[in-house]
Amino acid sequence: KIISNLKLRASYGLVGSSNFPSAQYYQQFQFSGSYNGQPVLFPTNVANPALRWEEGRNMDLGLDFGLFKDRITGEFSYYRKTTKGALINGGISPSTGFGSGYLNVGEILNEGVELSLNTTNIQSKNFKWVTRLNVSKNYNEVISLDGLTPDAVGGGTNDTRIAEGYPIGTNFLVRFKGVDPNDGLPIWLDKNGFETKTFSLDNRVPVGKILPDYVGGLTNTFSFKGLELNTLFTFAIGGNLYDASAKRQLGIVTDWNIRTDIANRWRKPGDIADFPRLTMSPGTYSGLSSEWQYNSTMFLYDATFVRLREVTLSYALPASFANKLRLQNLKLFATGMNLLTFSKYPGGDPEIARDFENPQDRNMSPNVTYLTTPQQKSITFGLSTSF
């Protein structure tokens, strides 16, 4: 009998979210200081009586299965979530005296597929090998902004935007064509794809992928008598990582350490280089007045990686030995974390993006890294027991 288990499942629900500070629907005031001996009262927000919970409609379809007496089990799922009246801290009329306020805006789509697979590859009296695989593909798109321009939605960095027809936080960057071998100046592409040496944020276009094509993990467990080896690999295939810190570490800077990549810069006429001539003055590059405006695909990298997330080797001592010590069981183990990472990204960690102070900033810049501390490698030795 090939099929040992087969189950279909489906769910649909309407959920709400109130992810914004309390009492934003009415005007709030705060006392601060005094004037002519009288306390000063000033507004702290713009009242929005129409503010409401955002509304999410969730659909989930799935198939659970088992094959060959459940030697192979797994599940396949499809989900779709449509959010209407999404809560954002967006731009409002300057006449209110505030630059932004909480709004219900537009419609956002999230959907994807997920697959998990568990297999018992070998099972004998003394040896067992089990494999677990999970893979997912996710998609995100801004369906509508209700007339708001991309720049009206604040948060994150100037390297990303929210625009209709694109995922939230899509990178909007000036395309970097290369370095002129004659003078070492950068060559850009304007919106129409023509070469120019004048940098302008007006030439930003949507580029790259903020979401990987696939993400997942692979676990293998090998057991032989009391000895067990467990390995976990995680991976992401496709997608891009925008390194915002590289803007200040690859030539246009006065007070930061320089990366070793800068060794492959232009130095003399005829050089074929990856990076423009070294300068301490942003004005050297036409149209660029500050390194913070240097929003370019020069710093957009392939985020594909494979990482040995965890490997654990353990040995369970015989029960007879543990009982002599008046213990029920005793296990010795050694665990290594983040021991190996395979990636083309030259920076710190292809998996870690910048952390922001609030959810909107994090959602606006999901693939932006900025001096983010890499995950630590570690090796731990220990024992576990029960009495």
mmCIF file with all atom_site columns, C-alpha atoms in Angstrom, residues 155 255 383:
data_model
loop_
_atom_site.group_PDB
_atom_site.id
_atom_site.type_symbol
_atom_site.label_atom_id
_atom_site.label_alt_id
_atom_site.label_comp_id
_atom_site.label_asym_id
_atom_site.label_entity_id
_atom_site.label_seq_id
_atom_site.pdbx_PDB_ins_code
_atom_site.Cartn_x
_atom_site.Cartn_y
_atom_site.Cartn_z
_atom_site.occupancy
_atom_site.B_iso_or_equiv
_atom_site.pdbx_formal_charge
_atom_site.auth_seq_id
_atom_site.auth_comp_id
_atom_site.auth_asym_id
_atom_site.auth_atom_id
_atom_site.pdbx_PDB_model_num
ATOM 1 C CA . GLY A 1 155 ? 9.926  54.778 7.213  1.00 0.00 ? 155 GLY A CA 1
ATOM 2 C CA . ASP A 1 255 ? 35.567 59.389 9.229  1.00 0.00 ? 255 ASP A CA 1
ATOM 3 C CA . LEU A 1 383 ? 25.677 17.224 29.487 1.00 0.00 ? 383 LEU A CA 1
#
